[in-house]
Tab-separated table of C-alpha atoms in Angstrom:
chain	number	residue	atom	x	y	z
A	268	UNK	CA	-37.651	47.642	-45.781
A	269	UNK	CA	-40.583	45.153	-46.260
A	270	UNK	CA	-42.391	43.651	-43.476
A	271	UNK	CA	-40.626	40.404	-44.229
A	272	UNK	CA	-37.524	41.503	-43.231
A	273	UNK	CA	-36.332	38.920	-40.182
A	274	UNK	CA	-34.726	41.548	-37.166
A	275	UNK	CA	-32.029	40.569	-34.924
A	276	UNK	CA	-32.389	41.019	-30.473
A	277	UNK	CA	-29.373	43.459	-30.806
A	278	UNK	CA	-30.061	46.753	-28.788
A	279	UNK	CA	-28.541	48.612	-30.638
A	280	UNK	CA	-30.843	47.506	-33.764
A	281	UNK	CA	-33.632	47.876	-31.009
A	282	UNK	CA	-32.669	51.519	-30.551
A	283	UNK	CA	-34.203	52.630	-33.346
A	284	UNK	CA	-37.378	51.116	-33.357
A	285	UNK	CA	-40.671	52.575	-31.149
A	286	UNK	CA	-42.886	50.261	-30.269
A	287	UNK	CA	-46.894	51.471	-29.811
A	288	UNK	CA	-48.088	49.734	-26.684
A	289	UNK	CA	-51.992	50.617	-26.721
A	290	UNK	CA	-53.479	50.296	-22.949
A	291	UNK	CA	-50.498	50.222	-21.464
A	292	UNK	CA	-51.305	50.343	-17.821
A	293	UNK	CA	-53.120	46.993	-18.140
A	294	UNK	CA	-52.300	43.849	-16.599
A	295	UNK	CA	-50.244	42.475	-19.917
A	296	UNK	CA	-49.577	45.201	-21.662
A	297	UNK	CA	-47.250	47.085	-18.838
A	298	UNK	CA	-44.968	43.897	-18.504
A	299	UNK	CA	-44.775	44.116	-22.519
A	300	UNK	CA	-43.657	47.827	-21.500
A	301	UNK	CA	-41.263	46.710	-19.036
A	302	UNK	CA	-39.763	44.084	-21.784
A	303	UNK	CA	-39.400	46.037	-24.512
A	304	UNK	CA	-37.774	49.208	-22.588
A	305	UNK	CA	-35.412	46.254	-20.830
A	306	UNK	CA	-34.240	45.483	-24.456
A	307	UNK	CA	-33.594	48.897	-25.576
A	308	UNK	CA	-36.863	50.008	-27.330
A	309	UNK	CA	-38.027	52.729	-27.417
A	310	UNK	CA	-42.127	53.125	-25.969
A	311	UNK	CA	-45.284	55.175	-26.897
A	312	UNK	CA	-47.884	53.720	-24.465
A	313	UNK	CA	-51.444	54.726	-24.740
A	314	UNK	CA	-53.521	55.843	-21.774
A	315	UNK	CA	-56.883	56.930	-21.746
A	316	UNK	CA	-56.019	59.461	-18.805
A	317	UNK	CA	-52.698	60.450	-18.536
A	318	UNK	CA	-53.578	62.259	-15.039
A	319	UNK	CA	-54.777	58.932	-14.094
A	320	UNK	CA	-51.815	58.315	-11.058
A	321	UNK	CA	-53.045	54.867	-10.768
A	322	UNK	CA	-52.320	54.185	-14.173
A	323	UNK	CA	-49.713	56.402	-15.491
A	324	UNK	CA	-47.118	56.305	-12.163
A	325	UNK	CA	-46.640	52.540	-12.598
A	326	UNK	CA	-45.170	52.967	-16.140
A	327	UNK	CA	-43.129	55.975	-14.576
A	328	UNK	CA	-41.652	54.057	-12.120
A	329	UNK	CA	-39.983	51.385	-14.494
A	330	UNK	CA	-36.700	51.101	-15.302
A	331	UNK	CA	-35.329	52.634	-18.222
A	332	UNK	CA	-38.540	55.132	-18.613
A	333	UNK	CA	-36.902	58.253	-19.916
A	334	UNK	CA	-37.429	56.147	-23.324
A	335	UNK	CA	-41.336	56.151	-22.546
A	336	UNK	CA	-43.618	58.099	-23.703
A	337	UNK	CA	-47.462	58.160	-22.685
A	338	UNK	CA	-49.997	59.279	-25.636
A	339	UNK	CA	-53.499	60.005	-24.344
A	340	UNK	CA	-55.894	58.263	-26.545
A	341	UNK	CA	-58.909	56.325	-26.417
A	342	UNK	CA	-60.204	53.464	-28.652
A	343	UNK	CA	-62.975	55.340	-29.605
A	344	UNK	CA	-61.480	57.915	-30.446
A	345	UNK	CA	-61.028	59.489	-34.561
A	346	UNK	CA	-58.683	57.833	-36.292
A	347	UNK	CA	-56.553	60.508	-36.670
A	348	UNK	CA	-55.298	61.005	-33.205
A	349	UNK	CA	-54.512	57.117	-33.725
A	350	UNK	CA	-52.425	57.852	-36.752
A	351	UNK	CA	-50.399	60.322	-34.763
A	352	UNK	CA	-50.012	58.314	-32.104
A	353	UNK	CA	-49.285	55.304	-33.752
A	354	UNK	CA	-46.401	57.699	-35.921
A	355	UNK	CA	-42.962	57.069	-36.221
A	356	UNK	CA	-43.703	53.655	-34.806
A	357	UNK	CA	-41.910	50.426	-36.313
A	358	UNK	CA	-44.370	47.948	-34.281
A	359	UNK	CA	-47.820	48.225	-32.959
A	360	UNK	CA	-48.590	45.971	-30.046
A	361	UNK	CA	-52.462	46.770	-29.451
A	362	UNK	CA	-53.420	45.267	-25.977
A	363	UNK	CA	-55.921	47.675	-25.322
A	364	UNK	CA	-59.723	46.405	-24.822
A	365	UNK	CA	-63.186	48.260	-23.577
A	366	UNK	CA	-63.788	47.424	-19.699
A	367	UNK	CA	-65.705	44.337	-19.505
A	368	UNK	CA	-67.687	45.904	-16.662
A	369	UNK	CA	-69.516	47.184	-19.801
A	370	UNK	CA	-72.143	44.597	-20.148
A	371	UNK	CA	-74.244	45.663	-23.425
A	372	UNK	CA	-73.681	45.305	-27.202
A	373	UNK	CA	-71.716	48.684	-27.318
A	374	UNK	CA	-68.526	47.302	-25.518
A	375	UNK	CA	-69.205	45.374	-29.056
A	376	UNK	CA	-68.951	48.617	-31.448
A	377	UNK	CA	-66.065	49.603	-29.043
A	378	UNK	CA	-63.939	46.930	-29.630
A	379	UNK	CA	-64.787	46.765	-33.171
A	380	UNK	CA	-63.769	50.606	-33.734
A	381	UNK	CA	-60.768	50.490	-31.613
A	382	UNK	CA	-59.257	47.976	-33.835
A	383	UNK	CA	-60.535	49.778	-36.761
A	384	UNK	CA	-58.574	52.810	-35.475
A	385	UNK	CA	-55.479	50.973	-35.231
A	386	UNK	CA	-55.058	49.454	-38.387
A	387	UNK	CA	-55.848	52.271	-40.702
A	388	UNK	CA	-54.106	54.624	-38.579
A	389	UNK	CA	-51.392	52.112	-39.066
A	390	UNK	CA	-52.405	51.994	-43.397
A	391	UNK	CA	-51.710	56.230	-43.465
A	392	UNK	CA	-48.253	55.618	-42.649
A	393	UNK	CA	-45.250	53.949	-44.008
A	394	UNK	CA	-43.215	53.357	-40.776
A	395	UNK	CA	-45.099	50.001	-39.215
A	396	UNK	CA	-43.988	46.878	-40.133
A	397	UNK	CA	-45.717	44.776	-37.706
A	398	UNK	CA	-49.088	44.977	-35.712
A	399	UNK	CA	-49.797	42.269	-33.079
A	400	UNK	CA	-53.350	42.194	-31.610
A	401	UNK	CA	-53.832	40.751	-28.656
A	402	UNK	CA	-57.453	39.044	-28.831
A	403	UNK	CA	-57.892	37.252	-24.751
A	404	UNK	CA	-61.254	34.892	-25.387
A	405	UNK	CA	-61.423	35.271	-28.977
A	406	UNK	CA	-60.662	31.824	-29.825
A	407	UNK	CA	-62.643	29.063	-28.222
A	408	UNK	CA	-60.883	27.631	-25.899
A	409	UNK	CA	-60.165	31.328	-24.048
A	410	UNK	CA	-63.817	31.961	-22.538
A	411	UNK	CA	-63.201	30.831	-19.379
A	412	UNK	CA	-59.795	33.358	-18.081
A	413	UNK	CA	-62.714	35.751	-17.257
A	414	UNK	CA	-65.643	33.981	-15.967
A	415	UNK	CA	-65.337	35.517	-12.596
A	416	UNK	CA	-65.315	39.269	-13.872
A	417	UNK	CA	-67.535	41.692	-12.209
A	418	UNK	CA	-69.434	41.874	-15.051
A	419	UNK	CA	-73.077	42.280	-14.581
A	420	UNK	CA	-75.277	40.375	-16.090
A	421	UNK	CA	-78.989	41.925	-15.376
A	422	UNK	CA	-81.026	38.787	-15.091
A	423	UNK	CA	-80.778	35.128	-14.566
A	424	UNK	CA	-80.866	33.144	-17.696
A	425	UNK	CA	-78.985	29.564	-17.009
A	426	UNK	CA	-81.426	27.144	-16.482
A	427	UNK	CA	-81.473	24.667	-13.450
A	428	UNK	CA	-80.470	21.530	-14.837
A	429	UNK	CA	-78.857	22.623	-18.338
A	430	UNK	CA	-77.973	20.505	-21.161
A	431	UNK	CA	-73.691	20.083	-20.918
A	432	UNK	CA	-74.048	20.592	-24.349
A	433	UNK	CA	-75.753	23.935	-24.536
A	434	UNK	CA	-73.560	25.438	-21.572
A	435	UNK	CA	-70.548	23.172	-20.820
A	436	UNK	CA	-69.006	23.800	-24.173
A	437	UNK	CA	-66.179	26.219	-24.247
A	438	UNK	CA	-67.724	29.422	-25.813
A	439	UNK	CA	-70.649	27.617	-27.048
A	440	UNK	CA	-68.768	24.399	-28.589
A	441	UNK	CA	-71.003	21.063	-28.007
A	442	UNK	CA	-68.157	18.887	-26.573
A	443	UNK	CA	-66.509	19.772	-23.482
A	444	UNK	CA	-63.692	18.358	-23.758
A	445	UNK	CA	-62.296	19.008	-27.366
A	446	UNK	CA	-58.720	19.993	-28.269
A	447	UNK	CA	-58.761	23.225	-29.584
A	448	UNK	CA	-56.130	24.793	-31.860
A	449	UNK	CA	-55.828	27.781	-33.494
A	450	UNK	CA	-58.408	26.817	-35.933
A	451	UNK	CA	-61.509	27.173	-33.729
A	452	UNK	CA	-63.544	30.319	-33.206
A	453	UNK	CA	-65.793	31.345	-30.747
A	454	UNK	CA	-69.457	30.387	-31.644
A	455	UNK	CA	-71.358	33.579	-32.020
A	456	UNK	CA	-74.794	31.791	-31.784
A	457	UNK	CA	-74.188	30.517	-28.453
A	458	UNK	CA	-77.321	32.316	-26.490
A	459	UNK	CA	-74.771	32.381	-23.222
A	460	UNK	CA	-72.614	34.131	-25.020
A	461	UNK	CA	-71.365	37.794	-22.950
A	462	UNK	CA	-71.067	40.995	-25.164
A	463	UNK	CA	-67.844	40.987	-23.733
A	464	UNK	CA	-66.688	37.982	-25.577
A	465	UNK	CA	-68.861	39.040	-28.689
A	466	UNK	CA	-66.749	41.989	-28.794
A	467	UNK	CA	-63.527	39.999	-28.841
A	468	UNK	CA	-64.326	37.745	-31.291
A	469	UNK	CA	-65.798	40.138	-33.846
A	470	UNK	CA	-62.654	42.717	-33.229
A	471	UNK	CA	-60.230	40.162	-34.651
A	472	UNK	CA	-62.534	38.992	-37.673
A	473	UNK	CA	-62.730	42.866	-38.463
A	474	UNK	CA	-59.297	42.819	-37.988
A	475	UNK	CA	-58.418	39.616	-40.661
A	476	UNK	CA	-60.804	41.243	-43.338
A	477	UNK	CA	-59.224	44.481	-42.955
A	478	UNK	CA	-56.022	42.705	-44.028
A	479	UNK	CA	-57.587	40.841	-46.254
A	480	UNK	CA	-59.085	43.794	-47.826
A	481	UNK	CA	-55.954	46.027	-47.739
A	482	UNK	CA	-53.501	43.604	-49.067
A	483	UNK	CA	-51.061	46.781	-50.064
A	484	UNK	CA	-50.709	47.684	-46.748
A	485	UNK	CA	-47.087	47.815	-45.081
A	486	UNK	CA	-47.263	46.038	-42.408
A	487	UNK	CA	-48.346	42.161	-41.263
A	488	UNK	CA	-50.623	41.079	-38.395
A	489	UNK	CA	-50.312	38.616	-35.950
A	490	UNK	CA	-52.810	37.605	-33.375
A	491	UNK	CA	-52.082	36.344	-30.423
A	492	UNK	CA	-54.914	34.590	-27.896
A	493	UNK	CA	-54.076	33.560	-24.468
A	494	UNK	CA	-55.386	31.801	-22.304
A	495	UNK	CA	-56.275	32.949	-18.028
A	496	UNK	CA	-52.778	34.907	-17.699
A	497	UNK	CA	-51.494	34.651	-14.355
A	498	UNK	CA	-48.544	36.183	-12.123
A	499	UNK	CA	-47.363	39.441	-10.469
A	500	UNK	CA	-48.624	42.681	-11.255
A	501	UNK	CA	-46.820	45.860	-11.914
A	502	UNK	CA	-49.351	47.996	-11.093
A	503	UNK	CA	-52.477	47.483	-8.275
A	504	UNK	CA	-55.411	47.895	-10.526
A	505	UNK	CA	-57.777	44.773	-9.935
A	506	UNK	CA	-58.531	42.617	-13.092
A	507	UNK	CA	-60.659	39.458	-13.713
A	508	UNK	CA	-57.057	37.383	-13.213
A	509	UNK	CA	-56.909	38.807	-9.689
A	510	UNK	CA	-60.249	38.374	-8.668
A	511	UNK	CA	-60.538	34.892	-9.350
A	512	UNK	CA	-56.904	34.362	-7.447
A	513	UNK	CA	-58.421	36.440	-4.385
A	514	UNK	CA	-61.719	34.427	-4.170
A	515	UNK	CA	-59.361	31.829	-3.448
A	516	UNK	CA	-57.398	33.020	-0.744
A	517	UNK	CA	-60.076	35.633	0.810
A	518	UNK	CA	-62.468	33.054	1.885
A	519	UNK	CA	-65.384	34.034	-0.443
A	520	UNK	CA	-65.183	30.490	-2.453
A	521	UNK	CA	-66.062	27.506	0.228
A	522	UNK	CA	-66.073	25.166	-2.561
A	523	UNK	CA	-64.639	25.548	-5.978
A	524	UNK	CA	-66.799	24.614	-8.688
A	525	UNK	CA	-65.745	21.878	-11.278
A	526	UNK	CA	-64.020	22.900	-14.163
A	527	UNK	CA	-60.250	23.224	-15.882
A	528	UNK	CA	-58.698	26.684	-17.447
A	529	UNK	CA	-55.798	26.738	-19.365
A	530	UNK	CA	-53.120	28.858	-17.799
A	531	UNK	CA	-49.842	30.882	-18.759
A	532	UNK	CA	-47.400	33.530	-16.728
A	533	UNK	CA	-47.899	37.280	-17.349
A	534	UNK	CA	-44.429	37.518	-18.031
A	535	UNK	CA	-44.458	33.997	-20.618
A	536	UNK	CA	-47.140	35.827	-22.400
A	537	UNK	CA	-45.352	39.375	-22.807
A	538	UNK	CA	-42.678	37.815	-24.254
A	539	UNK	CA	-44.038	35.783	-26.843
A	540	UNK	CA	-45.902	39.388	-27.661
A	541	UNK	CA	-42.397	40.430	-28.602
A	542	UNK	CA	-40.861	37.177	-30.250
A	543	UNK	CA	-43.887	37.534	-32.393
A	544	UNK	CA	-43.355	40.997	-32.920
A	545	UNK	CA	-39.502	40.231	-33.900
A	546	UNK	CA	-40.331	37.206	-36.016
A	547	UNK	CA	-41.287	36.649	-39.499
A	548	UNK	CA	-42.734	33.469	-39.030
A	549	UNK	CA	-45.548	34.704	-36.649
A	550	UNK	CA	-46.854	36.812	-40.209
A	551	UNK	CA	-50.417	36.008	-40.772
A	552	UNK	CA	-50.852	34.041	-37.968
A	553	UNK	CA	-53.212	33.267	-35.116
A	554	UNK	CA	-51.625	31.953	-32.034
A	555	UNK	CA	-52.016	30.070	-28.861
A	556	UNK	CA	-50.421	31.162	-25.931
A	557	UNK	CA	-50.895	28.846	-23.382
A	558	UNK	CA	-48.891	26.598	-20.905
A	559	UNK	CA	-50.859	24.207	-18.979
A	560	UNK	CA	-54.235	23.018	-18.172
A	561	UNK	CA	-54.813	23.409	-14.370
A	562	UNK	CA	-58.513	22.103	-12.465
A	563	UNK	CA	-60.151	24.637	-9.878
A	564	UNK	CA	-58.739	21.535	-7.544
A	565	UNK	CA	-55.001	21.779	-8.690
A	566	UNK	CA	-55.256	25.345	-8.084
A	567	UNK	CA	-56.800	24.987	-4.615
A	568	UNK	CA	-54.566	23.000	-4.030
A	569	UNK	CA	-51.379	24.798	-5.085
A	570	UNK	CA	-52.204	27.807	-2.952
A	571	UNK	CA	-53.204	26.061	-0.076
A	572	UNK	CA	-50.397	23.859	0.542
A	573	UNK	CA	-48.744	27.601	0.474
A	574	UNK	CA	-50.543	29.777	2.192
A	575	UNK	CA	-52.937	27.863	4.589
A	576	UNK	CA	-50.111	27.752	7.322
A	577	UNK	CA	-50.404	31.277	7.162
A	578	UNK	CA	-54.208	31.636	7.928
A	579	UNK	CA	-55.976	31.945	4.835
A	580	UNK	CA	-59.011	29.916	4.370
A	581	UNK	CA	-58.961	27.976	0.352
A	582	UNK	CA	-61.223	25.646	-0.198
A	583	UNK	CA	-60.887	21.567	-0.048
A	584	UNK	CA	-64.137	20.853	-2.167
A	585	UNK	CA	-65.662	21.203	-5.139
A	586	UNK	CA	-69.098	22.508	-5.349
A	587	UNK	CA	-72.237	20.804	-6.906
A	588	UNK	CA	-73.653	22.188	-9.806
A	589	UNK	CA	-76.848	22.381	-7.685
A	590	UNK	CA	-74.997	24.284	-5.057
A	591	UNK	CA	-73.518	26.960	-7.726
A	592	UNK	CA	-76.978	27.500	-9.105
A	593	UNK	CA	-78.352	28.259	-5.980
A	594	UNK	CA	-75.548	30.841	-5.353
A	595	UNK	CA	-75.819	32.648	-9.031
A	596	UNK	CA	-79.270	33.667	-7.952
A	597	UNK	CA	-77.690	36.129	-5.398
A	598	UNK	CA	-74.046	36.340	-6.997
A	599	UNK	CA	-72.803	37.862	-10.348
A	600	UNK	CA	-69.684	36.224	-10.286
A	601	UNK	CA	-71.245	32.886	-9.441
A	602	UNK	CA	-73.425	33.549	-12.441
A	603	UNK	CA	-70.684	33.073	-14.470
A	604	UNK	CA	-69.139	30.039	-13.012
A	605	UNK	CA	-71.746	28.451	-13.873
A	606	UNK	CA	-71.886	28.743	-17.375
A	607	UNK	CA	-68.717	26.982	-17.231
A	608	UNK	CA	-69.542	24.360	-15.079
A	609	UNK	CA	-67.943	21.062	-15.959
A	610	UNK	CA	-66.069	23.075	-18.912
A	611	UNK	CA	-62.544	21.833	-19.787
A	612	UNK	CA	-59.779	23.478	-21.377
A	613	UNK	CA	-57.910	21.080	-23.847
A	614	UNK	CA	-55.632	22.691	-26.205
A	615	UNK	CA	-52.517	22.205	-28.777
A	616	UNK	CA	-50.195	24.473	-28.066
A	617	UNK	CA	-47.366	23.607	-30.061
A	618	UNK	CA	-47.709	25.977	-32.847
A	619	UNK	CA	-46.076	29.014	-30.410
A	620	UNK	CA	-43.284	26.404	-29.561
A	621	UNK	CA	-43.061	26.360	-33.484
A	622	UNK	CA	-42.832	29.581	-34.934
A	623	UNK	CA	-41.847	31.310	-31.849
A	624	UNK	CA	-39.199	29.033	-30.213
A	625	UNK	CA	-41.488	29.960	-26.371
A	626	UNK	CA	-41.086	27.417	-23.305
A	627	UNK	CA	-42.779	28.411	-20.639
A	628	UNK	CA	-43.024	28.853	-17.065
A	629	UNK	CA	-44.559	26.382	-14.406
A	630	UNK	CA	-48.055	27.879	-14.021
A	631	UNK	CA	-48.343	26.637	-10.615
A	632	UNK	CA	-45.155	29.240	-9.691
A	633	UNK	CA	-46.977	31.566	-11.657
A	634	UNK	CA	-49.883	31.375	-8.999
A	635	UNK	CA	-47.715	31.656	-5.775
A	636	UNK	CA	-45.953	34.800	-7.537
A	637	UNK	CA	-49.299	36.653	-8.433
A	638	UNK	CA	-50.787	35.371	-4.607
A	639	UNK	CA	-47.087	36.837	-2.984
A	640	UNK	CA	-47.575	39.778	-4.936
A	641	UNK	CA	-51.076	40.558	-3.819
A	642	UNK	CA	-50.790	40.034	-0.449
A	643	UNK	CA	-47.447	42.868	-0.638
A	644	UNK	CA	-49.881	45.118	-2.674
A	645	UNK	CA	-52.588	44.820	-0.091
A	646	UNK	CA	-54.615	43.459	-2.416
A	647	UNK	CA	-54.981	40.821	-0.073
A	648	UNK	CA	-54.637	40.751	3.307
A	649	UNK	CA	-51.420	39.704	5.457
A	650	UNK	CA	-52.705	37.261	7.650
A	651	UNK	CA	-49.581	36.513	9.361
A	652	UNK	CA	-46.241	37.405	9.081
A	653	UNK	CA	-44.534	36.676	5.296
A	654	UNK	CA	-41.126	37.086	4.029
A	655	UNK	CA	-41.061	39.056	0.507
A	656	UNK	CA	-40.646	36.901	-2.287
A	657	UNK	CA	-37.921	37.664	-4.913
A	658	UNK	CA	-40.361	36.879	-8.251
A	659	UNK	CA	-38.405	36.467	-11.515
């Protein structure tokens, strides 16, 4: 069967396909687990440590697991153990990335070699139809859903008064406030520009020329590129998503700084993983997956007229750029606000909508979910007393 062939949601159909779910204990990829074994698939989901009970009990502890399987493999690791893991597998959903709290060029030949790994794993065998890479801050209007990583940066380089259009541009673009589409890339000249980011960007060009090279190949690739994903967890590892969300609510941001990210649910963006997965449309294609564009304000102000009654502290104004510099000298994560200062994220989204049929979620819902869910994960603390939340 050619990877043209258009398949049907019938679980019976879905019974006989296994899905490859690389990183699977991350953030995205386990609620792409959790979807796919909820429709009937079967799972291989990679680990790097399958010992690891943080990471491997969450995936055990979801419904339908007896069709899961956990493969320990890392991305750099020889492309044969990739083959066999990625064997007998009709898609290939690789999610996995190298840590961001690696802060040189080799998260760079990481990323690079991870999606190497992948794809010609995937070129040895006959069974994948389908790969979908997940590239967060590839394109470049995604920089921003990890500005407030714990990523360390080694020296101060912003300068005090910078030009807006050396460091307000998303990913090094000159105008702030430009509509991107899936036709803009990540400038890789910007001198702001993290290895981190780098990496992304360069893993899905290596992974277009590799197609473009391989033409014979049987299987098509997709790319997705979200934007700050948001929501509940199903597992309590910390990510750059929840640390920005707990600077919030913990008190450590008086003032929020001025900029706008683009937003989507956790949950939106595993499932457009798997309608693009399913469809034939999504063939070739890079994709959006974004809902709404929310200011550091909005947000403040969506968790606040929440959760202040209950004691925490979120802040009611926005930070000069003066007062952020300042900070940065003493704080990382400040650091990188600030390259982002005054940054805007303005996008088209319609081309998911298009080829994938998605609506999504109300962001802002999205946020009260993943703050609920923190504060019953401890990942916050209770201030006062709060009902559970039923999150859908």
């Amino acid at each position: 069967m050619s990877a043209e062939t258009e398949f049907t949601d019938s679980t019976s159909e879905n019974n006989n396909c296994r899905v490859l779910v690389t990183g699977a204990s991350g953030y995205l990829a386990i609620h792409c687990v959790q979807q796919l074994l909820q429709q009937g698939y079967k799972v291989r989901g990679t680990l790097r440590d399958l010992n690891s009970f943080e990471k491997a009990n969450p995936l055990r502890q979801l419904a339908n697991s007896d069709q899961l399987e956990l493969f320990r493999v890392a991305l750099e690791d020889d492309v044969d153990l990739w083959r066999k893991a990625i064997m007998d597998c009709t898609y290939v959903l690789h999610i996995a990335s190298p840590c961001e709290m690696i802060a040189d060029e080799t998260i760079v030949e990481i990323a690079i070699r991870g999606t190497l790994n992948v794809l010609r794993g995937a070129a040895q065998l006959q069974c994948v139809r389908k790969i979908n890479c997940l590239i967060i801050a590839s394109d470049a209007s995604h920089l921003p859903w990890c500005y407030c990583a714990r990523i360390h940066i080694g020296y101060h380089t912003l300068p005090f008064n910078p030009s807006r259009n050396e460091v307000n541009g998303a990913v090094g673009h000159k105008n702030r406030t430009k509509l991107f589409t899936e036709n803009d890339w990540t400038n890789l000249n910007w001198k702001y520009l993290h290895p981190y980011h780098r990496s992304k960007t360069l893993a899905e060009h290596t992974a277009w020329n590799f197609m473009e090279k391989n033409p014979d190949v049987s299987f098509s690739l997709t790319v997705l590129n979200p934007s700050l994903i948001v929501g509940p967890s199903l597992q309590s590892a910390k990510g750059s998503s929840v640390t920005i969300i707990s600077r919030f609510m913990d008190g450590s941001m008086p003032a929020y700084p001025a900029m706008k990210l683009g937003l989507v649910d956790v949950r939106d963006a595993a499932r457009a993983h798997i309608l693009a997965m399913k469809d034939r449309k999504s063939n070739g294609q890079r994709i959006l997956i974004t809902a709404k564009t929310l200011s550091f304000r909005q947000i403040a102000k969506t968790l606040r007229e929440e959760f202040a009654k209950y004691g925490y502290r979120i802040p009611r104004i926005r930070a000069l750029y003066i007062a952020v510099w300042l900070y940065s000298l003493v704080d990382k994560e400040a650091l990188q606000a600030l390259s982002l200062y005054g940054h805007e994220d303005n996008f088209d989204n319609s081309k998911a909508f298009q080829l994938l049929g998605i609506s999504y979620q109300d962001v802002r819902k999205s946020l009260l979910d993943m703050a609920y869910d923190m504060i019953e994960r401890n990942i916050l603390p209770r201030k006062k007393y709060i009902e559970k939340k039923e999150l859908v």
